[in-house]
Short mmCIF file of C-alpha atoms in Angstrom, two decimals:
data_model
loop_
_atom_site.label_atom_id
_atom_site.label_comp_id
_atom_site.label_asym_id
_atom_site.label_seq_id
_atom_site.Cartn_x
_atom_site.Cartn_y
_atom_site.Cartn_z
CA MET A 190 228.11 -19.17 -99.64
CA ILE A 191 226.67 -22.52 -98.62
CA SER A 192 224.06 -24.31 -100.67
CA MET A 193 221.75 -27.01 -99.37
CA ALA A 194 220.22 -27.52 -102.81
CA CYS A 195 220.22 -30.90 -104.46
CA ASN A 196 218.77 -32.44 -107.59
CA ILE A 197 217.16 -35.83 -107.82
CA ALA A 198 216.20 -37.18 -111.21
CA GLY A 199 215.98 -33.65 -112.61
CA VAL A 200 213.78 -32.37 -109.79
CA PRO A 201 215.37 -29.48 -107.90
CA PHE A 202 215.15 -29.55 -104.09
CA LYS A 203 216.10 -26.38 -102.20
CA ASN A 204 217.39 -28.59 -99.40
CA PRO A 205 217.60 -32.34 -98.83
CA ILE A 206 214.92 -32.45 -96.13
CA ILE A 207 211.71 -34.08 -97.31
CA MET A 208 208.71 -34.98 -95.18
CA ALA A 209 207.92 -38.70 -95.38
CA SER A 210 204.65 -40.15 -96.58
CA GLY A 211 202.01 -40.71 -93.93
CA THR A 212 203.57 -38.33 -91.45
CA PHE A 213 202.75 -34.98 -93.00
CA GLY A 214 199.26 -35.45 -94.46
CA PHE A 215 199.19 -33.41 -97.66
CA GLY A 216 200.93 -30.57 -95.86
CA ARG A 217 197.88 -28.56 -94.91
CA GLU A 218 197.86 -29.40 -91.20
CA TYR A 219 201.51 -28.51 -90.65
CA ALA A 220 201.16 -25.35 -92.75
CA GLU A 221 199.29 -23.87 -89.78
CA PHE A 222 202.54 -24.04 -87.80
CA TYR A 223 205.32 -23.33 -90.31
CA SER A 224 205.62 -22.79 -94.02
CA PRO A 225 206.12 -25.99 -96.04
CA GLU A 226 208.15 -23.76 -98.37
CA LEU A 227 211.06 -24.12 -95.95
CA LEU A 228 211.26 -27.79 -96.86
CA GLY A 229 212.98 -29.51 -99.73
CA GLY A 230 209.84 -31.48 -100.48
CA ILE A 231 206.72 -33.16 -99.21
CA VAL A 232 205.66 -36.73 -99.87
CA GLY A 233 201.88 -36.88 -99.61
CA LYS A 234 199.88 -39.45 -97.74
CA GLY A 235 200.09 -42.85 -99.45
CA LEU A 236 197.53 -43.02 -102.27
CA THR A 237 195.65 -45.91 -103.76
CA LEU A 238 193.53 -45.87 -106.91
CA HIS A 239 190.33 -46.07 -104.89
CA PRO A 240 189.62 -44.44 -101.50
CA LYS A 241 190.63 -46.60 -98.55
CA ALA A 242 189.14 -46.48 -95.05
CA GLY A 243 192.25 -47.90 -93.39
CA ASN A 244 192.44 -50.30 -90.49
CA THR A 245 190.03 -50.48 -87.56
CA GLY A 246 190.98 -50.51 -83.88
CA SER A 247 194.23 -49.18 -82.47
CA ARG A 248 196.51 -47.64 -85.04
CA ILE A 249 199.35 -46.31 -82.90
CA HIS A 250 201.49 -47.77 -80.17
CA GLU A 251 204.68 -46.33 -78.74
CA THR A 252 207.70 -48.56 -78.22
CA ALA A 253 211.20 -48.01 -76.86
CA SER A 254 212.61 -45.25 -79.08
CA GLY A 255 210.05 -45.87 -81.75
CA MET A 256 206.44 -46.33 -82.62
CA LEU A 257 204.25 -48.89 -84.29
CA ASN A 258 201.59 -47.79 -86.71
CA SER A 259 198.82 -49.68 -88.40
CA VAL A 260 196.98 -46.94 -90.25
CA GLY A 261 196.40 -49.21 -93.24
CA LEU A 262 196.77 -46.62 -96.00
CA GLU A 263 193.65 -44.64 -95.19
CA ASN A 264 193.47 -42.16 -98.07
CA PRO A 265 190.95 -40.38 -100.31
CA GLY A 266 192.02 -42.14 -103.53
CA VAL A 267 193.90 -40.70 -106.49
CA ALA A 268 190.98 -38.80 -108.07
CA ALA A 269 190.13 -36.96 -104.85
CA PHE A 270 193.81 -36.22 -104.27
CA LEU A 271 194.15 -34.64 -107.70
CA LYS A 272 190.94 -32.68 -107.26
CA ASP A 273 191.12 -31.59 -103.61
CA GLU A 274 194.72 -31.67 -102.43
CA LEU A 275 197.12 -31.06 -105.28
CA ASP A 276 196.36 -27.37 -105.78
CA ASP A 277 197.30 -26.62 -102.19
CA MET A 278 200.43 -28.78 -102.37
CA THR A 279 201.69 -27.22 -105.59
CA HIS A 280 200.89 -23.74 -104.31
CA TRP A 281 203.84 -24.05 -101.93
CA ASN A 282 207.24 -23.61 -103.47
CA THR A 283 208.52 -27.05 -102.53
CA ALA A 284 208.79 -30.33 -104.42
CA VAL A 285 205.60 -32.39 -104.44
CA ILE A 286 205.97 -36.15 -104.39
CA ALA A 287 202.98 -38.48 -104.72
CA ASN A 288 203.33 -41.79 -102.91
CA VAL A 289 201.36 -44.51 -104.69
CA GLY A 290 200.38 -47.94 -103.40
CA GLY A 291 198.09 -50.67 -104.68
CA SER A 292 196.46 -54.00 -103.96
CA ASN A 293 197.37 -55.44 -107.35
CA LEU A 294 199.41 -54.65 -110.41
CA GLU A 295 196.53 -53.05 -112.31
CA GLU A 296 195.80 -50.64 -109.47
CA TYR A 297 199.39 -49.45 -109.37
CA VAL A 298 199.44 -48.90 -113.10
CA GLN A 299 196.10 -47.12 -113.26
CA ALA A 300 196.90 -44.87 -110.32
CA VAL A 301 200.26 -43.87 -111.77
CA ALA A 302 198.73 -43.34 -115.23
CA MET A 303 196.10 -41.01 -113.75
CA ILE A 304 198.65 -38.92 -111.89
CA THR A 305 200.89 -38.75 -114.95
CA GLU A 306 198.05 -37.70 -117.23
CA ASN A 307 197.04 -35.05 -114.71
CA ALA A 308 200.61 -33.71 -114.56
CA GLN A 309 200.77 -33.51 -118.36
CA LYS A 310 197.44 -31.73 -118.57
CA ARG A 311 198.44 -29.25 -115.90
CA ARG A 312 201.70 -28.58 -117.69
CA THR A 313 199.85 -27.61 -120.86
CA MET A 314 197.97 -25.09 -118.73
CA ASN A 315 201.22 -23.82 -117.21
CA ARG A 316 200.31 -25.23 -113.85
CA ARG A 317 202.49 -27.32 -111.60
CA GLY A 318 201.52 -30.93 -111.05
CA VAL A 319 203.12 -33.77 -109.16
CA ASP A 320 206.91 -33.39 -109.49
CA MET A 321 207.84 -36.95 -108.65
CA LEU A 322 206.33 -40.35 -107.90
CA GLU A 323 207.29 -42.54 -105.00
CA LEU A 324 206.14 -46.08 -105.62
CA ASN A 325 205.17 -47.74 -102.37
CA ILE A 326 205.84 -51.45 -102.62
CA SER A 327 206.57 -51.71 -98.95
CA CYS A 328 203.61 -50.86 -96.74
CA PRO A 329 203.38 -53.60 -94.10
CA ASN A 330 199.98 -52.55 -92.83
CA VAL A 331 197.53 -53.70 -95.43
CA LYS A 332 196.40 -57.27 -95.75
CA GLN A 333 196.36 -57.25 -99.51
CA GLY A 334 199.03 -55.60 -101.55
CA GLY A 335 201.70 -53.23 -100.39
CA MET A 336 204.48 -55.23 -98.88
CA GLN A 337 203.79 -58.45 -100.78
CA PHE A 338 205.31 -56.63 -103.75
CA GLY A 339 208.21 -55.38 -101.73
CA ILE A 340 209.65 -58.64 -100.43
CA GLN A 341 210.56 -60.62 -103.52
CA THR A 342 212.68 -58.90 -106.10
CA GLU A 343 211.19 -60.67 -109.10
CA VAL A 344 207.63 -59.88 -108.00
CA ALA A 345 208.54 -56.24 -107.51
CA ARG A 346 210.24 -56.16 -110.92
CA GLU A 347 206.93 -56.51 -112.71
CA VAL A 348 205.38 -53.61 -110.80
CA VAL A 349 208.31 -51.29 -111.44
CA ARG A 350 208.48 -52.29 -115.11
CA GLN A 351 204.80 -51.77 -115.80
CA VAL A 352 204.64 -48.51 -113.89
CA ARG A 353 207.74 -47.26 -115.70
CA ASN A 354 205.95 -47.99 -118.99
CA VAL A 355 203.11 -45.61 -118.20
CA THR A 356 204.93 -42.64 -116.73
CA ALA A 357 207.66 -40.25 -117.71
CA LEU A 358 207.50 -38.58 -114.31
CA PRO A 359 210.58 -39.03 -112.14
CA LEU A 360 210.05 -42.35 -110.39
CA VAL A 361 211.47 -43.31 -107.01
CA VAL A 362 210.73 -46.73 -105.52
CA LYS A 363 210.31 -46.95 -101.75
CA LEU A 364 211.94 -50.10 -100.46
CA SER A 365 211.06 -52.30 -97.54
CA PRO A 366 213.56 -53.44 -94.91
CA ASN A 367 211.52 -56.63 -94.92
CA ALA A 368 212.73 -57.41 -98.45
CA GLU A 369 214.60 -60.67 -98.88
CA ASN A 370 217.54 -58.70 -100.20
CA ILE A 371 217.20 -54.93 -100.23
CA THR A 372 220.34 -54.39 -102.29
CA GLN A 373 219.13 -56.75 -105.00
CA MET A 374 215.79 -54.97 -104.88
CA ALA A 375 217.47 -51.60 -105.44
CA VAL A 376 219.58 -52.94 -108.31
CA MET A 377 216.42 -54.32 -109.91
CA CYS A 378 214.76 -50.89 -109.63
CA GLU A 379 217.69 -49.31 -111.43
CA GLU A 380 217.59 -52.01 -114.13
CA GLU A 381 213.90 -51.36 -114.69
CA GLY A 382 214.41 -47.64 -115.17
CA ALA A 383 213.58 -46.20 -111.76
CA ASP A 384 215.14 -42.79 -111.24
CA GLY A 385 215.90 -43.40 -107.58
CA VAL A 386 215.10 -45.45 -104.53
CA SER A 387 214.01 -44.38 -101.07
CA LEU A 388 214.58 -46.47 -97.99
CA ILE A 389 213.63 -47.70 -95.56
CA ASN A 390 209.93 -48.11 -94.92
CA THR A 391 208.84 -49.49 -91.55
CA PHE A 392 209.78 -52.89 -90.17
CA SER A 393 206.98 -55.41 -89.77
CA ALA A 394 206.63 -55.71 -86.00
CA MET A 395 204.23 -56.58 -83.21
CA LYS A 396 202.89 -55.66 -79.77
CA ILE A 397 200.80 -57.96 -77.59
CA ASP A 398 198.29 -56.71 -75.03
CA ILE A 399 198.92 -59.36 -72.36
CA ARG A 400 195.85 -58.39 -70.35
CA ARG A 401 193.52 -58.99 -73.28
CA ARG A 402 195.76 -61.77 -74.60
CA ARG A 403 195.73 -60.48 -78.14
CA SER A 404 197.69 -58.26 -80.49
CA VAL A 405 197.23 -54.55 -79.91
CA PHE A 406 196.45 -54.25 -83.61
CA ALA A 407 193.46 -55.67 -85.46
CA ASN A 408 195.82 -56.47 -88.32
CA THR A 409 198.13 -58.33 -85.85
CA TYR A 410 201.35 -56.77 -87.16
CA ALA A 411 202.26 -53.12 -87.51
CA GLY A 412 205.11 -51.03 -88.89
CA LEU A 413 207.98 -49.99 -86.60
CA SER A 414 209.58 -46.59 -87.17
CA GLY A 415 211.53 -44.00 -85.19
CA PRO A 416 215.04 -43.73 -83.74
CA ALA A 417 215.02 -47.45 -82.84
CA ILE A 418 215.44 -48.38 -86.49
CA LYS A 419 217.97 -45.70 -87.46
CA PRO A 420 221.17 -47.74 -87.22
CA ILE A 421 219.68 -50.47 -89.41
CA ALA A 422 218.33 -47.93 -91.88
CA LEU A 423 221.74 -46.30 -92.07
CA ARG A 424 223.42 -49.62 -92.81
CA MET A 425 220.90 -50.41 -95.54
CA VAL A 426 221.27 -46.98 -97.15
CA HIS A 427 225.04 -47.44 -97.10
CA GLN A 428 224.81 -50.86 -98.76
CA VAL A 429 222.30 -49.74 -101.38
CA ALA A 430 224.13 -46.51 -102.19
CA GLN A 431 227.23 -48.55 -103.03
CA ALA A 432 225.28 -50.93 -105.25
CA VAL A 433 223.37 -48.49 -107.47
CA SER A 434 224.19 -45.36 -109.41
CA ILE A 435 220.73 -43.80 -109.10
CA PRO A 436 220.07 -41.44 -106.15
CA VAL A 437 219.19 -42.95 -102.79
CA ILE A 438 216.83 -41.09 -100.48
CA GLY A 439 217.51 -42.19 -96.91
CA MET A 440 215.04 -42.43 -94.08
CA GLY A 441 214.42 -44.31 -90.88
CA GLY A 442 214.38 -42.63 -87.50
CA ILE A 443 216.08 -39.41 -88.56
CA SER A 444 215.67 -37.06 -85.59
CA SER A 445 218.58 -34.63 -85.68
CA VAL A 446 220.98 -32.77 -87.95
CA GLU A 447 223.64 -35.30 -86.97
CA ASP A 448 221.40 -38.07 -88.29
CA ILE A 449 221.06 -36.22 -91.61
CA ILE A 450 224.83 -35.91 -91.85
CA GLU A 451 225.25 -39.62 -91.12
CA PHE A 452 222.84 -40.60 -93.88
CA THR A 453 224.54 -38.19 -96.27
CA MET A 454 227.93 -39.67 -95.44
CA ALA A 455 226.43 -43.11 -96.05
CA GLY A 456 225.51 -41.93 -99.55
CA ALA A 457 222.01 -40.48 -99.34
CA ALA A 458 221.18 -37.81 -101.94
CA ALA A 459 218.40 -36.52 -99.69
CA ILE A 460 216.59 -37.70 -96.60
CA GLN A 461 213.02 -38.08 -95.38
CA VAL A 462 211.74 -37.29 -91.91
CA GLY A 463 208.81 -39.31 -90.56
CA THR A 464 208.22 -40.13 -86.92
CA TYR A 465 210.18 -37.09 -85.77
CA ASN A 466 207.35 -34.92 -87.11
CA PHE A 467 205.26 -36.32 -84.27
CA VAL A 468 207.90 -35.71 -81.63
CA HIS A 469 208.27 -32.07 -82.54
CA LEU A 470 205.56 -30.23 -84.40
CA HIS A 471 208.19 -27.93 -85.95
CA ALA A 472 210.62 -30.75 -86.75
CA GLY A 473 210.95 -29.89 -90.44
CA ALA A 474 211.71 -26.22 -89.87
CA GLU A 475 214.04 -27.04 -86.99
CA LEU A 476 216.08 -29.48 -89.10
CA VAL A 477 216.34 -27.12 -92.08
CA HIS A 478 217.67 -24.30 -89.87
CA GLY A 479 219.87 -26.72 -87.96
CA LEU A 480 221.42 -28.16 -91.11
CA GLU A 481 222.21 -24.71 -92.45
CA GLN A 482 223.86 -23.76 -89.15
CA TRP A 483 225.85 -27.00 -89.11
CA MET A 484 227.13 -26.39 -92.64
CA GLN A 485 228.17 -22.86 -91.72
CA ARG A 486 229.85 -24.02 -88.53
CA GLU A 487 231.67 -26.88 -90.23
CA LYS A 488 232.47 -24.78 -93.30
CA VAL A 489 230.79 -27.27 -95.61
CA GLN A 490 229.71 -25.40 -98.75
CA SER A 491 227.73 -28.25 -100.25
CA LEU A 492 226.66 -31.64 -98.94
CA ASP A 493 228.37 -33.10 -102.02
CA GLU A 494 231.60 -32.61 -100.04
CA ILE A 495 230.58 -35.30 -97.55
CA ARG A 496 228.13 -37.42 -99.55
CA GLY A 497 229.06 -41.06 -99.70
CA ILE A 498 232.47 -40.58 -98.12
CA LEU A 499 232.22 -43.90 -96.31
CA MET B 296 208.79 -24.82 -73.77
CA ALA B 297 207.22 -23.42 -70.63
CA ASN B 298 207.90 -23.52 -66.91
CA VAL B 299 206.01 -25.64 -64.44
CA ILE B 300 204.53 -23.55 -61.63
CA SER B 301 203.26 -26.43 -59.53
CA ASN B 302 202.62 -30.16 -59.90
CA VAL B 303 200.55 -31.53 -57.04
CA ALA B 304 199.04 -34.96 -56.38
CA LEU B 305 195.32 -34.66 -55.57
CA VAL B 306 195.23 -38.34 -54.61
CA PRO B 307 197.94 -40.95 -55.21
CA GLY B 308 198.69 -41.16 -58.95
CA ILE B 309 196.50 -38.21 -60.00
CA TYR B 310 198.10 -34.82 -60.39
CA VAL B 311 197.28 -31.26 -61.36
CA MET B 312 200.13 -29.53 -63.17
CA LYS B 313 200.06 -25.77 -63.57
CA ILE B 314 202.22 -24.24 -66.29
CA GLU B 315 203.23 -20.61 -66.60
CA GLY B 316 202.27 -18.49 -69.60
CA LYS B 317 199.42 -17.06 -71.61
CA PHE B 318 197.57 -19.90 -73.26
CA LYS B 319 194.50 -20.18 -75.41
CA GLY B 320 191.92 -22.94 -75.26
CA ASN B 321 188.25 -23.75 -74.95
CA MET B 322 186.34 -26.35 -72.97
CA GLY B 323 187.05 -29.84 -74.27
CA GLN B 324 190.20 -28.95 -76.22
CA PHE B 325 193.58 -30.48 -75.46
CA TYR B 326 197.31 -29.84 -75.60
CA MET B 327 200.13 -32.21 -76.59
CA LEU B 328 202.57 -32.39 -73.68
CA ARG B 329 206.08 -33.86 -73.62
CA SER B 330 208.87 -33.78 -71.06
CA GLY B 331 212.38 -35.13 -71.31
CA THR B 332 214.44 -35.59 -74.44
CA GLY B 333 214.45 -39.33 -75.06
CA TYR B 334 211.92 -42.07 -74.45
CA PRO B 335 208.97 -41.72 -74.58
CA LEU B 336 209.10 -40.08 -77.96
CA LEU B 337 205.56 -38.99 -78.47
CA PRO B 338 203.80 -36.15 -76.71
CA ARG B 339 200.72 -37.06 -74.71
CA PRO B 340 197.31 -35.51 -75.45
CA ILE B 341 195.96 -34.04 -72.21
CA SER B 342 192.69 -32.11 -71.86
CA ILE B 343 192.77 -28.57 -70.66
CA TYR B 344 191.68 -28.61 -67.03
CA ASP B 345 191.79 -24.91 -66.29
CA ILE B 346 193.10 -21.70 -67.79
CA GLY B 347 194.04 -18.54 -65.92
CA GLU B 348 195.39 -15.25 -67.22
CA GLU B 349 198.97 -16.33 -66.68
CA SER B 350 198.72 -20.13 -66.57
CA ILE B 351 197.19 -23.33 -67.84
CA SER B 352 196.48 -26.47 -65.79
CA PHE B 353 196.22 -30.14 -66.67
CA LEU B 354 194.71 -32.94 -64.60
CA TYR B 355 196.39 -36.25 -65.41
CA ARG B 356 196.73 -39.78 -64.13
CA VAL B 357 200.05 -41.62 -64.13
CA VAL B 358 199.43 -44.54 -66.48
CA GLY B 359 202.75 -45.06 -68.24
CA GLU B 360 206.21 -43.67 -68.81
CA GLY B 361 205.05 -40.38 -70.34
CA THR B 362 202.77 -39.40 -67.49
CA ASN B 363 205.28 -40.81 -64.98
CA LEU B 364 207.81 -38.29 -66.28
CA PHE B 365 205.23 -35.53 -65.92
CA SER B 366 204.68 -36.47 -62.29
CA GLN B 367 208.38 -35.96 -61.54
CA LEU B 368 208.48 -32.40 -62.84
CA GLN B 369 209.27 -29.82 -60.18
CA PRO B 370 208.31 -26.13 -60.13
CA GLY B 371 210.66 -24.20 -62.39
CA GLN B 372 211.38 -27.14 -64.69
CA GLU B 373 210.44 -26.99 -68.36
CA ILE B 374 207.84 -28.87 -70.33
CA GLN B 375 207.09 -28.86 -74.06
CA LEU B 376 203.49 -28.18 -74.96
CA GLU B 377 201.60 -27.38 -78.16
CA GLY B 378 197.95 -26.55 -78.59
CA PRO B 379 195.12 -25.99 -78.19
CA PHE B 380 193.95 -28.77 -80.49
CA GLY B 381 190.60 -30.40 -81.19
CA ASN B 382 187.11 -29.04 -81.54
CA GLY B 383 186.02 -28.87 -77.89
CA PHE B 384 182.48 -28.80 -76.57
CA PRO B 385 179.97 -26.71 -78.54
CA GLN B 386 178.30 -23.56 -77.33
CA VAL B 387 174.76 -24.46 -76.33
CA GLU B 388 171.66 -22.80 -74.95
CA GLY B 389 169.29 -24.03 -72.28
CA SER B 390 169.70 -26.42 -69.40
CA LEU B 391 172.94 -28.37 -69.25
CA ALA B 392 174.34 -31.35 -67.39
CA LEU B 393 178.06 -32.08 -67.18
CA ILE B 394 178.75 -35.75 -66.54
CA GLY B 395 182.26 -36.97 -65.85
CA GLY B 396 183.66 -40.34 -64.88
CA GLY B 397 187.09 -40.58 -63.25
CA MET B 398 189.68 -38.80 -65.38
CA GLY B 399 186.79 -37.84 -67.65
CA THR B 400 186.01 -35.07 -65.18
CA ALA B 401 189.10 -33.19 -66.42
CA PRO B 402 187.69 -31.56 -69.59
CA LEU B 403 184.46 -30.53 -67.84
CA LEU B 404 185.81 -27.97 -65.39
CA LEU B 405 186.14 -25.25 -68.03
CA ALA B 406 182.58 -26.03 -69.15
CA ALA B 407 181.40 -25.68 -65.54
CA LYS B 408 183.05 -22.27 -65.38
CA TYR B 409 181.56 -21.22 -68.71
CA TYR B 410 178.08 -22.44 -67.77
CA PRO B 411 177.66 -21.74 -64.03
CA HIS B 412 174.02 -22.83 -64.20
CA ALA B 413 175.00 -26.36 -65.28
CA HIS B 414 174.36 -29.35 -63.05
CA VAL B 415 177.51 -31.39 -62.52
CA TYR B 416 177.59 -35.16 -62.00
CA LEU B 417 180.90 -36.73 -61.09
CA GLY B 418 181.42 -40.49 -60.78
CA PHE B 419 184.50 -42.25 -59.44
CA ALA B 420 185.33 -45.93 -59.18
CA GLN B 421 187.20 -45.82 -55.89
CA GLN B 422 188.15 -42.36 -54.71
CA ALA B 423 186.84 -38.91 -55.60
CA PHE B 424 189.24 -36.15 -56.65
CA GLY B 425 189.00 -32.60 -57.86
CA VAL B 426 185.42 -32.18 -56.63
CA GLU B 427 186.17 -28.91 -54.80
CA ALA B 428 187.12 -27.21 -58.06
CA PHE B 429 183.64 -27.94 -59.43
CA GLU B 430 181.91 -26.96 -56.19
CA ALA B 431 183.61 -23.58 -56.37
CA VAL B 432 182.01 -22.72 -59.71
CA ALA B 433 178.92 -24.88 -60.29
CA ALA B 434 175.33 -24.43 -59.13
CA SER B 435 175.00 -28.10 -58.22
CA VAL B 436 177.48 -30.96 -57.93
CA GLN B 437 176.54 -34.58 -57.30
CA VAL B 438 179.25 -37.11 -56.60
CA LYS B 439 179.13 -40.90 -56.55
CA VAL B 440 181.99 -43.18 -55.58
CA GLY B 441 181.47 -46.74 -56.76
CA GLY B 442 178.50 -47.75 -58.90
CA SER B 443 177.26 -45.67 -61.77
CA ILE B 444 176.67 -41.92 -61.68
CA VAL B 445 174.41 -42.37 -64.70
CA GLU B 446 171.69 -43.80 -62.42
CA GLN B 447 171.34 -40.37 -60.80
CA ILE B 448 170.74 -38.52 -64.05
CA ASP B 449 167.38 -37.77 -65.62
CA PRO B 450 168.17 -36.72 -69.20
CA THR B 451 164.68 -35.27 -69.67
CA LEU B 452 165.69 -32.42 -67.34
CA TYR B 453 168.38 -31.19 -69.68
CA ALA B 454 168.42 -29.69 -73.14
CA ASN B 455 172.10 -30.61 -73.43
CA MET B 456 174.58 -32.91 -71.78
CA PHE B 457 178.38 -32.94 -72.05
CA SER B 458 180.08 -36.12 -70.97
CA CYS B 459 183.50 -37.68 -70.72
CA GLY B 460 184.57 -40.89 -69.05
CA PRO B 461 184.90 -44.65 -69.48
CA THR B 462 183.18 -46.09 -72.55
CA PRO B 463 180.65 -48.21 -70.56
CA MET B 464 179.55 -45.07 -68.71
CA LEU B 465 179.18 -43.13 -71.94
CA GLN B 466 177.23 -45.94 -73.54
CA ALA B 467 174.90 -46.25 -70.53
CA LEU B 468 174.25 -42.54 -70.77
CA ALA B 469 173.64 -42.81 -74.49
CA ILE B 470 171.10 -45.57 -73.96
CA LYS B 471 169.35 -43.55 -71.26
CA THR B 472 169.16 -40.55 -73.57
CA VAL B 473 167.49 -42.40 -76.44
CA ASP B 474 163.90 -41.16 -76.96
CA THR B 475 164.58 -37.91 -75.10
CA SER B 476 165.13 -34.53 -76.68
CA SER B 477 168.34 -34.03 -74.74
CA ARG B 478 171.41 -33.47 -76.93
CA LEU B 479 174.36 -35.52 -75.69
CA TYR B 480 177.94 -34.65 -76.65
CA ILE B 481 180.71 -36.99 -75.61
CA SER B 482 184.45 -36.49 -75.51
CA THR B 483 186.41 -39.46 -76.88
CA GLU B 484 189.95 -40.74 -76.48
CA ARG B 485 192.44 -42.40 -78.80
CA HIS B 486 196.18 -42.90 -78.91
CA MET B 487 197.61 -40.02 -80.93
CA ALA B 488 200.89 -39.27 -82.64
CA CYS B 489 200.73 -35.88 -84.38
CA GLY B 490 197.71 -34.36 -82.60
CA ILE B 491 196.90 -32.11 -85.58
CA GLY B 492 195.18 -34.42 -88.05
CA ALA B 493 198.09 -35.40 -90.28
CA CYS B 494 198.98 -38.96 -89.29
CA LEU B 495 195.51 -40.55 -89.09
CA GLY B 496 196.66 -42.54 -86.07
CA CYS B 497 193.65 -41.55 -83.97
CA THR B 498 191.00 -42.15 -86.62
CA MET B 499 187.70 -43.36 -85.21
CA ARG B 500 184.89 -45.01 -87.12
CA THR B 501 181.68 -42.98 -86.80
CA ARG B 502 178.28 -43.13 -88.44
CA GLY B 503 179.47 -40.33 -90.70
CA GLY B 504 182.62 -42.23 -91.74
CA ASN B 505 186.17 -42.00 -90.44
CA ARG B 506 186.85 -39.04 -88.15
CA ARG B 507 190.13 -37.90 -86.64
CA VAL B 508 189.70 -37.65 -82.88
CA CYS B 509 192.38 -34.95 -82.73
CA LYS B 510 190.86 -32.78 -85.45
CA GLU B 511 187.14 -33.39 -85.99
CA GLY B 512 186.92 -34.50 -82.33
CA PRO B 513 187.52 -35.24 -79.56
CA VAL B 514 183.90 -34.16 -78.95
CA PHE B 515 181.17 -35.80 -81.02
CA PRO B 516 177.37 -35.72 -80.88
CA VAL B 517 176.36 -39.12 -79.53
CA GLU B 518 174.41 -40.01 -82.68
CA GLU B 519 177.70 -40.06 -84.63
CA VAL B 520 179.51 -42.37 -82.24
CA GLU B 521 179.89 -46.07 -82.95
CA PHE B 522 180.38 -47.55 -79.49
CA ASP B 523 181.74 -50.83 -80.89
CA ASP B 524 184.69 -48.89 -82.23
CA LEU B 525 185.19 -47.05 -78.93
CA HIS B 526 185.12 -50.34 -77.00
CA GLY B 527 187.62 -51.88 -79.38
CA VAL B 528 190.52 -49.66 -78.35
#
């Protein structure tokens, strides 16, 4: 009897396939095509304390084996998320992860405190709340905040420390490949009490419209994701997994069952799927079924048998 | 996946692809189409051109790698498609004009079939295409090659107008419609990734706030549209 189940920081996942922030909305849109209950978990759209309109102009550009995005954290804000989205998300029997960003330290802390308080209140009413937090210190697409916290380890330390002080919810920190030293960053997260790290977010990148002689994006740079970044993501997950003892959630261009196996062998406790959701509308369901079939075919009872074997 | 029935160039670089199967869809809605297994990654949003009992057709122009791959598909080959997506044109009563510019004529054919009394105006920069399909179903079809088709339209004659085409054409029409009682609906375009409203990649700024072109659009009443934002992309 095979089992795809895994546990990260006390949160049970029925399988290791989690939909990445910003690629799955809050689940509602994809629920019209397949049940989110098939999935291990869903990371909601990146939240900030206050609503954010996001960037103007072009937000998407396709590249060789990847895509650039400059959405700029458009989101309804934490209060609207808790009021309008969370009931639907927790209605599905899958782990709910809130991704939280901020323009400054206070915003991070307030946003996390609000979500934590909400989860506690819901628990007293026997209702599910957010199961886990993913701290976004790595969004490259907003002028203020986001990635500035994710580049320097000692700057990031303060965010992780202060957020850790206001929440008992399982806390995963999403790391940027643009960090000066991603391994040091992960070690710092562990030192400051994070329950896990997820990596990698998008690479800061660029596309120039040579006819108009300007960047395609109003914000000049954008975030590169997709299969193009997978080999680098895999290397970073491998390095980080060897440096920390907390779980590592791997992501970056995962587009097949073979990719999931690679990340698992590199040490990932679970994985996130992002850009591939756009390539195939049913990507999540396809990967869950595909992973199960692979495990049966290869006679792998549990992914623990292959996790971190490199 | 579905099989291509035919894939024919109307004029160089502009094709009609017919795909086998029973498909749903209303005027102004679109499908996400993808062929091949590697690059390009993302499906392309293409308006529904026509729907039959056993087929669906798309009119497309070869502009990049994605549409170039489409143009190479032969009858019997497979293509991935999902849809229909988007809101489409509304149901309206009274007189109606359908105004298309270039590839913007594509989403109007279903409307012409649905409203046979509509007057159709088709404008092309260099070479007309697909006009016969409109002539077969519409009460009146006016065509202009070069210049602006908008000059030939008197908005006061119509209770409603549906339009799709280049932004300058849409804006000229919008300006001409100001101070008339004609209701103008325009179909917009944006690069898309998911096509279903999840990624926010196609968000457009409107007078009512941010709107997802793939979900709340692609058709908007003209009073909601901010042309500066349309021009900017």
